[in-house]
């Protein structure tokens, strides 16, 4: 009778140990899955940032080309202030996107300043991990 009770206790202990091990393995799998999802989101954010920087750089080049093309023009358009011919670019009126410093920037956190043709370099503020 004693041996049967011991066997039942052993079986119960084994079931309990197996259940705990299974639960621990399940938690580890969930943690690994969460890490993969986070890594994916970080990669997507970095790709989006790189694409945004590419578009900002293209905009800077287009503005520089526009300035260069219009700097060589003569006639009535050359006599007008730049705010009349291009109100969104050099206007000091904030409703046109200009400002007190007469520059438009590429947005929050941008690495480029539109209008000066200057690119300050790669972003350093986006430390995701």
PDB file of C-alpha atoms in Angstrom:
ATOM      1  CA  UNK A   1       0.000   0.000   0.000  1.00  0.00           C
ATOM      2  CA  UNK A   2       2.831   2.354   0.870  1.00  0.00           C
ATOM      3  CA  UNK A   3       4.511   1.795  -2.515  1.00  0.00           C
ATOM      4  CA  UNK A   4       1.284   2.611  -4.349  1.00  0.00           C
ATOM      5  CA  UNK A   5       0.959   5.910  -2.448  1.00  0.00           C
ATOM      6  CA  UNK A   6       4.583   6.730  -3.261  1.00  0.00           C
ATOM      7  CA  UNK A   7       4.004   5.967  -6.953  1.00  0.00           C
ATOM      8  CA  UNK A   8       0.917   8.196  -7.008  1.00  0.00           C
ATOM      9  CA  UNK A   9       2.843  11.016  -5.307  1.00  0.00           C
ATOM     10  CA  UNK A  10       5.702  10.584  -7.784  1.00  0.00           C
ATOM     11  CA  UNK A  11       3.292  10.677 -10.730  1.00  0.00           C
ATOM     12  CA  UNK A  12       1.619  13.784  -9.345  1.00  0.00           C
ATOM     13  CA  UNK A  13       4.998  15.471  -8.852  1.00  0.00           C
ATOM     14  CA  UNK A  14       6.029  14.547 -12.417  1.00  0.00           C
ATOM     15  CA  UNK A  15       2.821  16.001 -13.868  1.00  0.00           C
ATOM     16  CA  UNK A  16       3.360  19.178 -11.893  1.00  0.00           C
ATOM     17  CA  UNK A  17       6.995  19.471 -13.059  1.00  0.00           C
ATOM     18  CA  UNK A  18       5.993  18.865 -16.689  1.00  0.00           C
ATOM     19  CA  UNK A  19       3.249  21.481 -16.477  1.00  0.00           C
ATOM     20  CA  UNK A  20       5.672  24.023 -15.022  1.00  0.00           C
ATOM     21  CA  UNK A  21       8.259  23.283 -17.712  1.00  0.00           C
ATOM     22  CA  UNK A  22       5.606  23.594 -20.417  1.00  0.00           C
ATOM     23  CA  UNK A  23       4.438  26.932 -19.003  1.00  0.00           C
ATOM     24  CA  UNK A  24       8.008  28.229 -18.836  1.00  0.00           C
ATOM     25  CA  UNK A  25       8.648  27.172 -22.438  1.00  0.00           C
ATOM     26  CA  UNK A  26       5.447  28.897 -23.531  1.00  0.00           C
ATOM     27  CA  UNK A  27       6.534  32.146 -21.824  1.00  0.00           C
ATOM     28  CA  UNK A  28       9.958  31.936 -23.502  1.00  0.00           C
ATOM     29  CA  UNK A  29       8.308  31.493 -26.902  1.00  0.00           C
ATOM     30  CA  UNK A  30       6.058  34.524 -26.292  1.00  0.00           C
ATOM     31  CA  UNK A  31       9.067  36.613 -25.276  1.00  0.00           C
ATOM     32  CA  UNK A  32      10.991  35.569 -28.403  1.00  0.00           C
ATOM     33  CA  UNK A  33       7.968  36.393 -30.560  1.00  0.00           C
ATOM     34  CA  UNK A  34       7.663  39.829 -28.955  1.00  0.00           C
ATOM     35  CA  UNK A  35      11.365  40.489 -29.597  1.00  0.00           C
ATOM     36  CA  UNK A  36      10.947  39.568 -33.274  1.00  0.00           C
ATOM     37  CA  UNK A  37       7.956  41.907 -33.567  1.00  0.00           C
ATOM     38  CA  UNK A  38       9.878  44.766 -31.926  1.00  0.00           C
ATOM     39  CA  UNK A  39      12.863  44.200 -34.225  1.00  0.00           C
ATOM     40  CA  UNK A  40      10.529  44.270 -37.233  1.00  0.00           C
ATOM     41  CA  UNK A  41       8.942  47.550 -36.131  1.00  0.00           C
ATOM     42  CA  UNK A  42      12.364  49.109 -35.506  1.00  0.00           C
ATOM     43  CA  UNK A  43      13.481  48.059 -38.991  1.00  0.00           C
ATOM     44  CA  UNK A  44      10.334  49.515 -40.537  1.00  0.00           C
ATOM     45  CA  UNK A  45      10.861  52.792 -38.650  1.00  0.00           C
ATOM     46  CA  UNK A  46      14.474  53.033 -39.819  1.00  0.00           C
ATOM     47  CA  UNK A  47      13.460  52.350 -43.419  1.00  0.00           C
ATOM     48  CA  UNK A  48      10.756  55.019 -43.217  1.00  0.00           C
ATOM     49  CA  UNK A  49      13.247  57.492 -41.761  1.00  0.00           C
ATOM     50  CA  UNK A  50      15.729  56.758 -44.548  1.00  0.00           C
ATOM     51  CA  UNK A  51      13.003  57.237 -47.142  1.00  0.00           C
ATOM     52  CA  UNK A  52      11.963  60.517 -45.506  1.00  0.00           C
ATOM     53  CA  UNK A  53      15.576  61.736 -45.546  1.00  0.00           C
ATOM     54  CA  UNK A  54      15.810  60.805 -49.216  1.00  0.00           C
ATOM     55  CA  UNK A  55      12.731  62.894 -50.006  1.00  0.00           C
ATOM     56  CA  UNK A  56      14.064  65.827 -47.967  1.00  0.00           C
ATOM     57  CA  UNK A  57      17.351  65.667 -49.882  1.00  0.00           C
ATOM     58  CA  UNK A  58      15.467  65.599 -53.189  1.00  0.00           C
ATOM     59  CA  UNK A  59      13.484  68.649 -52.090  1.00  0.00           C
ATOM     60  CA  UNK A  60      16.707  70.473 -51.198  1.00  0.00           C
ATOM     61  CA  UNK A  61      18.130  69.732 -54.647  1.00  0.00           C
ATOM     62  CA  UNK A  62      14.957  70.925 -56.368  1.00  0.00           C
ATOM     63  CA  UNK A  63      14.967  74.162 -54.366  1.00  0.00           C
ATOM     64  CA  UNK A  64      18.620  74.714 -55.242  1.00  0.00           C
ATOM     65  CA  UNK A  65      17.867  74.099 -58.932  1.00  0.00           C
ATOM     66  CA  UNK A  66      14.901  76.459 -58.721  1.00  0.00           C
ATOM     67  CA  UNK A  67      17.025  79.171 -57.086  1.00  0.00           C
ATOM     68  CA  UNK A  68      19.764  78.738 -59.649  1.00  0.00           C
ATOM     69  CA  UNK A  69      17.344  78.861 -62.565  1.00  0.00           C
ATOM     70  CA  UNK A  70      15.536  81.956 -61.286  1.00  0.00           C
ATOM     71  CA  UNK A  71      18.690  83.774 -60.214  1.00  0.00           C
ATOM     72  CA  UNK A  72      19.707  84.139 -63.872  1.00  0.00           C
ATOM     73  CA  UNK A  73      16.369  85.499 -65.072  1.00  0.00           C
ATOM     74  CA  UNK A  74      15.981  89.177 -65.898  1.00  0.00           C
ATOM     75  CA  UNK A  75      13.044  91.468 -66.532  1.00  0.00           C
ATOM     76  CA  UNK A  76      10.020  92.298 -64.431  1.00  0.00           C
ATOM     77  CA  UNK A  77      10.163  89.077 -62.420  1.00  0.00           C
ATOM     78  CA  UNK A  78      13.716  89.854 -61.339  1.00  0.00           C
ATOM     79  CA  UNK A  79      12.655  93.303 -60.084  1.00  0.00           C
ATOM     80  CA  UNK A  80       9.921  91.860 -57.847  1.00  0.00           C
ATOM     81  CA  UNK A  81      10.715  90.804 -54.306  1.00  0.00           C
ATOM     82  CA  UNK A  82      10.985  87.051 -53.940  1.00  0.00           C
ATOM     83  CA  UNK A  83       7.918  86.996 -51.691  1.00  0.00           C
ATOM     84  CA  UNK A  84       5.749  88.050 -54.669  1.00  0.00           C
ATOM     85  CA  UNK A  85       7.068  85.472 -57.087  1.00  0.00           C
ATOM     86  CA  UNK A  86       7.261  82.623 -54.552  1.00  0.00           C
ATOM     87  CA  UNK A  87       5.244  83.443 -51.416  1.00  0.00           C
ATOM     88  CA  UNK A  88       5.764  80.093 -49.693  1.00  0.00           C
ATOM     89  CA  UNK A  89       9.531  80.191 -49.923  1.00  0.00           C
ATOM     90  CA  UNK A  90      10.880  83.520 -48.691  1.00  0.00           C
ATOM     91  CA  UNK A  91       7.826  85.099 -47.151  1.00  0.00           C
ATOM     92  CA  UNK A  92       7.992  86.427 -43.629  1.00  0.00           C
ATOM     93  CA  UNK A  93       4.232  85.929 -43.372  1.00  0.00           C
ATOM     94  CA  UNK A  94       3.726  82.740 -41.275  1.00  0.00           C
ATOM     95  CA  UNK A  95       0.508  81.931 -43.156  1.00  0.00           C
ATOM     96  CA  UNK A  96       2.633  81.138 -46.228  1.00  0.00           C
ATOM     97  CA  UNK A  97       4.945  78.792 -44.371  1.00  0.00           C
ATOM     98  CA  UNK A  98       7.714  81.345 -43.955  1.00  0.00           C
ATOM     99  CA  UNK A  99       8.946  82.637 -40.672  1.00  0.00           C
ATOM    100  CA  UNK A 100      11.010  85.306 -39.006  1.00  0.00           C
ATOM    101  CA  UNK A 101      14.188  83.695 -40.324  1.00  0.00           C
ATOM    102  CA  UNK A 102      12.717  83.325 -43.865  1.00  0.00           C
ATOM    103  CA  UNK A 103      13.481  79.604 -44.109  1.00  0.00           C
ATOM    104  CA  UNK A 104      11.408  76.495 -44.419  1.00  0.00           C
ATOM    105  CA  UNK A 105      12.657  73.369 -42.769  1.00  0.00           C
ATOM    106  CA  UNK A 106      12.019  69.778 -43.723  1.00  0.00           C
ATOM    107  CA  UNK A 107       9.884  69.163 -40.638  1.00  0.00           C
ATOM    108  CA  UNK A 108      10.398  68.090 -37.064  1.00  0.00           C
ATOM    109  CA  UNK A 109      13.692  66.307 -36.692  1.00  0.00           C
ATOM    110  CA  UNK A 110      14.756  66.978 -40.248  1.00  0.00           C
ATOM    111  CA  UNK A 111      18.418  67.028 -41.093  1.00  0.00           C
ATOM    112  CA  UNK A 112      18.108  69.499 -43.931  1.00  0.00           C
ATOM    113  CA  UNK A 113      17.202  73.154 -44.187  1.00  0.00           C
ATOM    114  CA  UNK A 114      15.369  73.983 -47.374  1.00  0.00           C
ATOM    115  CA  UNK A 115      16.390  77.242 -48.971  1.00  0.00           C
ATOM    116  CA  UNK A 116      20.024  77.288 -47.988  1.00  0.00           C
ATOM    117  CA  UNK A 117      21.068  74.233 -49.993  1.00  0.00           C
ATOM    118  CA  UNK A 118      22.805  72.900 -46.876  1.00  0.00           C
ATOM    119  CA  UNK A 119      22.447  69.366 -45.572  1.00  0.00           C
ATOM    120  CA  UNK A 120      23.734  68.930 -42.065  1.00  0.00           C
ATOM    121  CA  UNK A 121      24.268  65.157 -42.235  1.00  0.00           C
ATOM    122  CA  UNK A 122      22.536  61.965 -41.117  1.00  0.00           C
ATOM    123  CA  UNK A 123      20.078  62.101 -38.250  1.00  0.00           C
ATOM    124  CA  UNK A 124      21.501  61.339 -34.844  1.00  0.00           C
ATOM    125  CA  UNK A 125      18.349  61.763 -32.773  1.00  0.00           C
ATOM    126  CA  UNK A 126      16.631  58.498 -33.635  1.00  0.00           C
ATOM    127  CA  UNK A 127      18.100  56.035 -31.175  1.00  0.00           C
ATOM    128  CA  UNK A 128      15.322  53.427 -31.021  1.00  0.00           C
ATOM    129  CA  UNK A 129      17.082  50.880 -28.840  1.00  0.00           C
TER     130      UNK A 129
END
